[in-house]
CSV table of C-alpha atoms in Angstrom, one decimal:
chain,number,residue,atom,x,y,z
A,1356,MET,CA,-12.0,-11.7,-12.4
A,1357,ARG,CA,-10.6,-8.3,-10.9
A,1358,PHE,CA,-13.1,-6.4,-12.7
A,1359,GLY,CA,-15.9,-8.5,-11.4
A,1360,VAL,CA,-14.7,-8.0,-7.8
A,1361,ILE,CA,-14.4,-4.3,-8.3
A,1362,LEU,CA,-18.0,-4.1,-9.9
A,1363,ALA,CA,-19.6,-6.1,-6.9
A,1364,ALA,CA,-17.8,-3.8,-4.4
A,1365,VAL,CA,-18.8,-0.7,-6.1
A,1366,ILE,CA,-22.5,-2.1,-6.2
A,1367,GLY,CA,-22.2,-3.2,-2.6
A,1368,LEU,CA,-20.9,0.4,-1.5
A,1369,ALA,CA,-23.6,2.0,-3.5
A,1370,ALA,CA,-26.3,-0.1,-1.8
A,1371,ALA,CA,-25.0,0.6,1.5
A,1372,THR,CA,-25.0,4.2,1.0
A,1373,ALA,CA,-28.4,4.1,-0.4
A,1374,ILE,CA,-29.6,2.3,2.8
A,1375,ALA,CA,-28.0,4.8,5.0
A,1376,GLY,CA,-29.4,7.5,2.9
A,1377,TYR,CA,-33.0,5.9,3.2
A,1378,ILE,CA,-32.8,5.6,6.9
A,1379,GLY,CA,-31.4,9.1,7.1
A,1380,PHE,CA,-27.7,9.9,7.5
A,1381,GLY,CA,-28.2,12.0,10.6
A,1382,ALA,CA,-30.2,9.1,12.2
A,1383,VAL,CA,-27.5,6.6,11.4
A,1384,PHE,CA,-24.6,9.0,12.8
A,1385,ALA,CA,-26.7,9.7,15.8
A,1386,ALA,CA,-27.0,5.9,16.5
A,1387,LEU,CA,-23.3,5.4,16.0
A,1388,SER,CA,-22.4,8.0,18.2
A,1389,ARG,CA,-24.7,6.6,20.9
A,1390,VAL,CA,-22.7,3.3,20.8
A,1391,GLY,CA,-19.5,5.3,20.6
A,1392,TRP,CA,-16.0,4.5,21.5
A,1393,ARG,CA,-17.1,2.5,24.5
A,1394,GLY,CA,-19.2,0.0,22.4
A,1395,LEU,CA,-16.1,-0.2,19.9
A,1396,GLY,CA,-13.6,-0.8,22.8
A,1397,VAL,CA,-15.9,-3.6,24.2
A,1398,LEU,CA,-16.5,-5.3,20.8
A,1399,CYS,CA,-12.6,-5.1,20.2
A,1400,GLY,CA,-11.5,-6.3,23.5
A,1401,TYR,CA,-14.1,-9.2,23.7
A,1402,SER,CA,-13.1,-10.3,20.2
A,1403,VAL,CA,-10.1,-12.1,21.9
A,1404,LEU,CA,-12.6,-14.8,22.8
A,1405,PRO,CA,-14.1,-15.8,19.7
A,1406,LEU,CA,-10.9,-15.5,17.7
A,1407,GLY,CA,-9.4,-17.8,20.5
A,1408,LEU,CA,-12.2,-20.2,19.8
A,1409,LEU,CA,-11.8,-20.2,16.2
A,1410,GLY,CA,-8.1,-20.8,16.4
A,1411,SER,CA,-8.7,-23.8,18.7
A,1412,ALA,CA,-11.4,-25.2,16.4
A,1413,TRP,CA,-8.7,-25.4,13.8
A,1414,TYR,CA,-5.9,-26.7,16.0
A,1415,VAL,CA,-7.9,-29.6,17.7
A,1416,LEU,CA,-8.3,-31.2,14.2
A,1417,ASP,CA,-4.8,-32.7,14.2
A,1418,ARG,CA,-3.6,-34.7,17.1
A,1419,ARG,CA,0.0,-34.6,15.9
A,1420,GLU,CA,0.3,-30.8,16.4
A,1421,PRO,CA,2.2,-30.1,19.9
A,1422,VAL,CA,0.2,-27.8,22.3
A,1423,ARG,CA,2.9,-25.2,21.9
A,1424,ARG,CA,1.7,-24.6,18.3
A,1425,TRP,CA,-1.6,-23.8,19.5
A,1426,PRO,CA,-1.1,-20.1,19.2
A,1427,ILE,CA,0.1,-20.4,15.8
A,1428,PHE,CA,-3.5,-21.5,14.7
A,1429,ILE,CA,-5.0,-18.5,16.6
A,1430,TRP,CA,-2.4,-16.1,15.0
A,1431,SER,CA,-3.1,-17.7,11.6
A,1432,ARG,CA,-6.7,-17.8,12.1
A,1433,LEU,CA,-6.7,-13.9,12.7
A,1434,VAL,CA,-4.9,-13.5,9.4
A,1435,ARG,CA,-7.5,-15.5,7.7
A,1436,GLU,CA,-10.3,-13.5,9.1
A,1437,SER,CA,-8.5,-10.2,8.7
A,1438,ALA,CA,-7.8,-11.0,5.0
A,1439,GLY,CA,-11.5,-12.3,4.3
A,1440,GLU,CA,-12.9,-9.0,5.9
A,1441,LEU,CA,-10.6,-6.4,4.7
A,1442,LEU,CA,-9.0,-7.5,1.3
A,1443,PRO,CA,-11.0,-6.9,-1.8
A,1444,PHE,CA,-11.6,-10.5,-2.7
A,1445,SER,CA,-13.7,-13.5,-1.5
A,1446,HIS,CA,-13.1,-15.4,1.7
A,1447,LEU,CA,-11.4,-17.9,-0.3
A,1448,GLY,CA,-8.4,-15.7,-0.5
A,1449,GLY,CA,-8.5,-15.5,3.3
A,1450,PHE,CA,-8.3,-19.2,3.7
A,1451,VAL,CA,-5.1,-19.3,1.4
A,1452,LEU,CA,-3.5,-16.5,3.4
A,1453,GLY,CA,-4.4,-18.1,6.9
A,1454,ALA,CA,-2.8,-21.5,5.5
A,1455,ARG,CA,0.5,-19.4,4.4
A,1456,ALA,CA,0.5,-17.8,7.7
A,1457,ALA,CA,0.6,-21.2,9.5
A,1458,ILE,CA,3.3,-22.6,7.1
A,1459,GLU,CA,5.6,-19.6,7.9
A,1460,ARG,CA,5.4,-20.3,11.5
A,1461,GLY,CA,6.4,-24.1,11.2
A,1462,VAL,CA,3.3,-25.9,10.2
A,1463,SER,CA,3.8,-28.4,7.2
A,1464,PRO,CA,2.2,-27.2,4.1
A,1465,THR,CA,0.1,-30.7,3.9
A,1466,THR,CA,-1.2,-30.2,7.5
A,1467,ALA,CA,-1.8,-26.5,6.9
A,1468,PHE,CA,-4.1,-27.1,3.8
A,1469,SER,CA,-5.8,-30.4,4.8
A,1470,THR,CA,-6.8,-28.9,8.3
A,1471,THR,CA,-7.8,-25.5,6.6
A,1472,VAL,CA,-10.1,-27.5,4.2
A,1473,VAL,CA,-11.7,-29.7,7.1
A,1474,ASP,CA,-11.8,-26.6,9.3
A,1475,VAL,CA,-14.0,-24.7,6.6
A,1476,THR,CA,-16.3,-27.6,6.6
A,1477,THR,CA,-16.8,-27.9,10.5
A,1478,GLU,CA,-17.5,-24.2,10.7
A,1479,LEU,CA,-20.1,-24.6,8.0
A,1480,ILE,CA,-21.7,-27.3,9.7
A,1481,ALA,CA,-21.6,-25.2,13.0
A,1482,GLN,CA,-23.0,-22.3,11.3
A,1483,LEU,CA,-26.1,-24.5,10.1
A,1484,GLY,CA,-26.8,-25.1,13.7
A,1485,PHE,CA,-26.4,-21.5,14.6
A,1486,THR,CA,-28.7,-20.4,11.7
A,1487,GLY,CA,-31.0,-23.1,12.9
A,1488,LEU,CA,-31.3,-21.4,16.2
A,1489,GLY,CA,-31.9,-18.1,14.2
A,1490,LEU,CA,-34.7,-19.6,12.5
A,1491,GLY,CA,-36.4,-21.0,15.5
A,1492,LEU,CA,-36.2,-17.5,17.1
A,1493,LEU,CA,-37.5,-15.8,13.9
A,1494,ALA,CA,-40.5,-18.3,13.9
A,1495,VAL,CA,-41.4,-17.3,17.4
A,1496,ARG,CA,-41.0,-13.4,16.5
A,1497,LEU,CA,-43.2,-13.8,13.3
A,1498,ARG,CA,-45.9,-15.7,14.7
A,1499,ASP,CA,-48.2,-12.4,14.8
A,1500,HIS,CA,-46.6,-10.8,12.0
A,1501,ALA,CA,-48.3,-12.5,8.7
A,1502,THR,CA,-46.7,-9.8,6.6
A,1503,HIS,CA,-43.2,-11.2,7.1
A,1504,ALA,CA,-44.4,-14.9,6.8
A,1505,ASN,CA,-42.4,-15.1,3.4
A,1506,LEU,CA,-39.3,-14.1,5.1
A,1507,PHE,CA,-39.3,-17.3,7.4
A,1508,GLY,CA,-39.9,-19.4,4.3
A,1509,ALA,CA,-36.9,-17.9,2.4
A,1510,ALA,CA,-34.7,-18.2,5.2
A,1511,ALA,CA,-35.5,-21.9,5.5
A,1512,ILE,CA,-35.0,-22.7,1.9
A,1513,GLY,CA,-31.5,-20.9,2.3
A,1514,LEU,CA,-30.7,-23.1,5.1
A,1515,GLY,CA,-31.6,-26.1,3.3
A,1516,LEU,CA,-29.6,-25.1,0.3
A,1517,THR,CA,-26.7,-24.4,2.5
A,1518,ALA,CA,-26.9,-27.9,4.1
A,1519,LEU,CA,-27.1,-29.5,0.6
A,1520,GLY,CA,-23.8,-27.4,-0.3
A,1521,ALA,CA,-22.0,-28.7,2.9
A,1522,VAL,CA,-22.9,-32.2,2.0
A,1523,ALA,CA,-21.7,-31.8,-1.4
A,1524,PHE,CA,-18.5,-30.1,-0.2
A,1525,ILE,CA,-17.8,-33.1,2.2
A,1526,THR,CA,-18.5,-35.4,-0.5
A,1527,LEU,CA,-16.0,-33.8,-3.0
A,1528,GLN,CA,-13.5,-33.9,-0.2
A,1529,ARG,CA,-13.9,-37.7,0.6
A,1530,ARG,CA,-14.2,-38.8,-3.0
A,1531,GLY,CA,-13.0,-36.0,-5.2
A,1532,GLY,CA,-9.3,-36.3,-5.4
A,1533,GLY,CA,-9.3,-34.3,-8.6
A,1534,PHE,CA,-11.1,-31.6,-6.7
A,1535,VAL,CA,-8.6,-31.3,-4.0
A,1536,GLN,CA,-5.8,-31.6,-6.6
A,1537,ARG,CA,-7.1,-28.4,-8.3
A,1538,LEU,CA,-7.5,-26.6,-5.0
A,1539,VAL,CA,-3.8,-27.4,-4.0
A,1540,ASP,CA,-2.5,-26.4,-7.5
A,1541,ARG,CA,-4.5,-23.5,-7.6
A,1542,PHE,CA,-4.3,-22.0,-4.0
A,1543,LEU,CA,-1.2,-23.6,-2.4
A,1544,PRO,CA,1.4,-24.7,-5.0
A,1545,ALA,CA,3.9,-25.1,-2.0
A,1546,ALA,CA,1.9,-28.5,-1.4
A,1547,ALA,CA,1.3,-29.3,-4.9
A,1548,ALA,CA,4.0,-32.0,-5.2
A,1549,ARG,CA,2.4,-33.9,-2.2
A,1550,THR,CA,-1.2,-33.7,-3.3
A,1551,GLY,CA,-1.6,-37.4,-2.5
A,1552,GLN,CA,-0.5,-36.7,1.2
A,1553,VAL,CA,-3.0,-33.9,1.3
A,1554,VAL,CA,-5.7,-36.3,0.2
A,1555,GLU,CA,-4.5,-38.9,2.6
A,1556,ALA,CA,-4.5,-36.3,5.3
A,1557,ILE,CA,-8.0,-35.1,4.9
A,1558,ASP,CA,-9.3,-38.8,4.9
A,1559,ALA,CA,-7.3,-39.3,8.1
A,1560,LEU,CA,-9.0,-36.2,9.6
A,1561,TYR,CA,-12.4,-37.5,8.8
A,1562,ARG,CA,-11.6,-40.7,10.4
A,1563,ARG,CA,-11.4,-39.2,13.8
A,1564,PRO,CA,-15.3,-38.1,14.3
A,1565,ALA,CA,-14.4,-37.2,18.0
A,1566,ARG,CA,-12.2,-34.5,16.9
A,1567,ILE,CA,-14.5,-33.4,14.0
A,1568,GLY,CA,-17.4,-33.1,16.6
A,1569,ALA,CA,-15.0,-31.2,19.0
A,1570,ALA,CA,-14.1,-28.7,16.1
A,1571,VAL,CA,-17.9,-28.2,15.4
A,1572,ALA,CA,-18.8,-27.7,19.0
A,1573,ILE,CA,-15.9,-25.2,19.3
A,1574,HIS,CA,-16.9,-23.3,16.2
A,1575,LEU,CA,-20.7,-23.2,17.6
A,1576,SER,CA,-19.3,-21.7,20.7
A,1577,ALA,CA,-17.4,-19.1,18.6
A,1578,TRP,CA,-20.5,-18.0,16.8
A,1579,VAL,CA,-22.4,-17.6,19.9
A,1580,ALA,CA,-19.6,-15.7,21.7
A,1581,SER,CA,-19.3,-13.4,18.6
A,1582,ALA,CA,-23.2,-12.6,19.0
A,1583,VAL,CA,-22.6,-12.1,22.8
A,1584,GLY,CA,-20.0,-9.4,22.0
A,1585,VAL,CA,-22.5,-7.3,20.0
A,1586,TRP,CA,-25.1,-7.8,22.8
A,1587,LEU,CA,-22.5,-6.4,25.3
A,1588,ALA,CA,-21.6,-3.6,23.0
A,1589,LEU,CA,-25.2,-2.5,22.6
A,1590,ARG,CA,-25.7,-2.9,26.6
A,1591,VAL,CA,-22.6,-0.6,27.3
A,1592,ALA,CA,-24.3,1.9,24.9
A,1593,GLY,CA,-27.4,1.7,27.1
A,1594,VAL,CA,-29.4,-0.2,24.4
A,1595,ARG,CA,-31.8,-2.6,26.0
A,1596,ILE,CA,-32.3,-5.7,23.9
A,1597,GLU,CA,-32.7,-9.4,24.7
A,1598,LEU,CA,-29.7,-11.5,24.1
A,1599,ALA,CA,-31.9,-14.1,22.2
A,1600,SER,CA,-32.8,-11.1,19.9
A,1601,VAL,CA,-29.1,-10.5,19.1
A,1602,LEU,CA,-28.4,-14.2,18.6
A,1603,ALA,CA,-31.2,-14.4,16.1
A,1604,ILE,CA,-30.1,-11.2,14.1
A,1605,GLU,CA,-26.3,-12.3,14.1
A,1606,SER,CA,-27.2,-15.8,13.0
A,1607,LEU,CA,-29.1,-14.7,10.0
A,1608,VAL,CA,-26.9,-12.0,9.0
A,1609,GLY,CA,-24.1,-14.5,9.2
A,1610,ALA,CA,-26.1,-17.0,7.0
A,1611,VAL,CA,-26.9,-14.3,4.4
A,1612,ARG,CA,-23.3,-13.1,4.3
A,1613,SER,CA,-22.1,-16.7,3.8
A,1614,ALA,CA,-24.6,-17.3,0.9
A,1615,ALA,CA,-23.5,-14.1,-0.7
A,1616,PHE,CA,-19.9,-14.9,-0.4
A,1617,VAL,CA,-19.0,-13.6,-3.9
A,1618,ALA,CA,-19.8,-10.2,-2.6
A,1619,PRO,CA,-16.2,-8.7,-1.4
A,1620,MET,CA,-16.4,-8.0,2.3
A,1621,GLY,CA,-20.1,-8.5,2.3
A,1622,ILE,CA,-20.5,-4.9,1.5
A,1623,GLY,CA,-24.1,-3.8,1.1
A,1624,VAL,CA,-25.5,-7.4,1.8
A,1625,GLN,CA,-24.5,-7.0,5.4
A,1626,GLU,CA,-26.0,-3.6,5.8
A,1627,ALA,CA,-29.2,-4.5,3.9
A,1628,THR,CA,-29.7,-7.6,6.2
A,1629,TYR,CA,-29.2,-5.8,9.4
A,1630,ALA,CA,-31.7,-3.0,8.4
A,1631,LEU,CA,-34.2,-5.7,7.4
A,1632,LEU,CA,-33.8,-7.9,10.5
A,1633,GLY,CA,-33.1,-5.4,13.2
A,1634,PRO,CA,-36.6,-4.1,13.5
A,1635,LEU,CA,-38.2,-7.3,13.6
A,1636,PHE,CA,-36.4,-8.0,16.9
A,1637,GLY,CA,-36.7,-4.5,18.4
A,1638,LEU,CA,-33.6,-3.0,17.1
A,1639,GLY,CA,-34.4,0.4,15.2
A,1640,PRO,CA,-33.1,0.4,11.7
A,1641,GLU,CA,-30.7,3.1,12.4
A,1642,LEU,CA,-29.2,1.2,15.3
A,1643,SER,CA,-29.0,-1.9,13.0
A,1644,LEU,CA,-26.9,-0.3,10.7
A,1645,ALA,CA,-24.9,1.4,13.4
A,1646,VAL,CA,-24.2,-2.2,14.6
A,1647,SER,CA,-23.0,-3.1,10.8
A,1648,LEU,CA,-20.9,0.0,10.7
A,1649,LEU,CA,-19.5,-0.8,14.3
A,1650,LYS,CA,-18.4,-4.4,13.2
A,1651,ARG,CA,-16.8,-3.0,10.3
A,1652,ALA,CA,-14.8,-0.5,12.5
A,1653,ARG,CA,-13.8,-3.4,14.7
A,1654,ASP,CA,-12.7,-5.5,11.9
A,1655,ILE,CA,-10.4,-2.5,10.7
A,1656,ALA,CA,-9.1,-1.9,14.3
A,1657,ILE,CA,-8.0,-5.3,14.6
A,1658,GLY,CA,-7.3,-6.7,10.9
A,1659,VAL,CA,-5.2,-4.0,9.7
A,1660,PRO,CA,-2.3,-4.4,12.5
A,1661,ALA,CA,-2.7,-8.2,12.0
A,1662,LEU,CA,-2.2,-7.9,8.2
A,1663,LEU,CA,0.7,-5.3,8.5
A,1664,THR,CA,2.3,-7.8,11.2
A,1665,TRP,CA,1.8,-10.7,8.9
A,1666,GLN,CA,3.1,-8.6,6.0
A,1667,GLY,CA,6.2,-7.5,7.9
A,1668,LEU,CA,6.9,-11.3,9.0
A,1669,GLU,CA,6.6,-12.7,5.6
A,1670,GLY,CA,8.9,-9.8,4.2
A,1671,ALA,CA,11.5,-10.4,6.8
A,1672,ARG,CA,11.4,-14.1,6.1
A,1673,LEU,CA,12.0,-13.5,2.3
A,1674,VAL,CA,14.9,-11.1,3.1
A,1675,ARG,CA,16.6,-13.7,5.0
A,1676,SER,CA,16.0,-16.2,2.3
A,1677,ASP,CA,17.7,-13.7,0.0
A,1678,TRP,CA,20.7,-13.2,2.4
A,1679,ARG,CA,21.2,-17.2,2.7
A,1680,GLY,CA,21.0,-17.5,-1.1
A,1681,ALA,CA,23.4,-14.8,-1.6
A,1682,GLY,CA,25.8,-16.1,1.0
A,1683,ASP,CA,25.7,-19.6,-0.5
A,1684,GLY,CA,26.4,-18.1,-3.8
A,1685,ALA,CA,29.6,-16.3,-2.7
A,1686,GLY,CA,30.8,-19.5,-0.9
């Protein structure tokens, strides 16, 4: 498993380097310099909004959680995003770390795991809508570009397959108790003794369609807000591009990255998709690749401190547990 992850990361890094070399390292560096620290600062500062929305979408799923715990879900979502983007494993590992972060701050293991599973589902449903928006904008853009007609067909097929995957995932959650059992046993052993409660909690969440709908709507707002952040960073750098074009690029890049979830951190996949789609919407390949690198820089600037803080909090918790155990033994 580790060998496969390392191999995929190496292949992705080689692909990203090859793309940069094909475009021209000098051109990519010049585009990155054009966006500069101002663009990175805007992107980092603006990320507070989409992260807050993502945490809120998770929080609203369970009506029993008091308002005072709302920031816990935002913090835990930050840990999830940081782990998924920076650590050398798939996003599944990020889901686990996010749930653990919530548990450490007082959320019950049953609630943390059940809401994580449903939150992932609602985000996937929202992404389908966001990708549909991107496909519509792509269809308009490609009306007079017959040479790229196959691109739309491939994207539409990918959207359809993703939709089928979402339906299958929801079906497994609702009717596949064994599926949930395996997930809990494998990724959240703290809740394994209460797997039946987890299954019941997931069913209870789905019996509240208003909250599911609210979570989907908030997730969709987060997808749009994230794209607006990229648009603002480009505007600060003096790049004149329509917001609709950035929405289309970001929605399709996100869809491709989700489809290629086995690629750790989406290395190579993200860069290739930006380089392919950017020119179709008036963003040169060198600027498109610069946007990809800028987003990675943002993930590092935000994610590394978040993961270090989380690790420090977990380490402190373990030390306190050891001290209490030693004290009980001495007594």
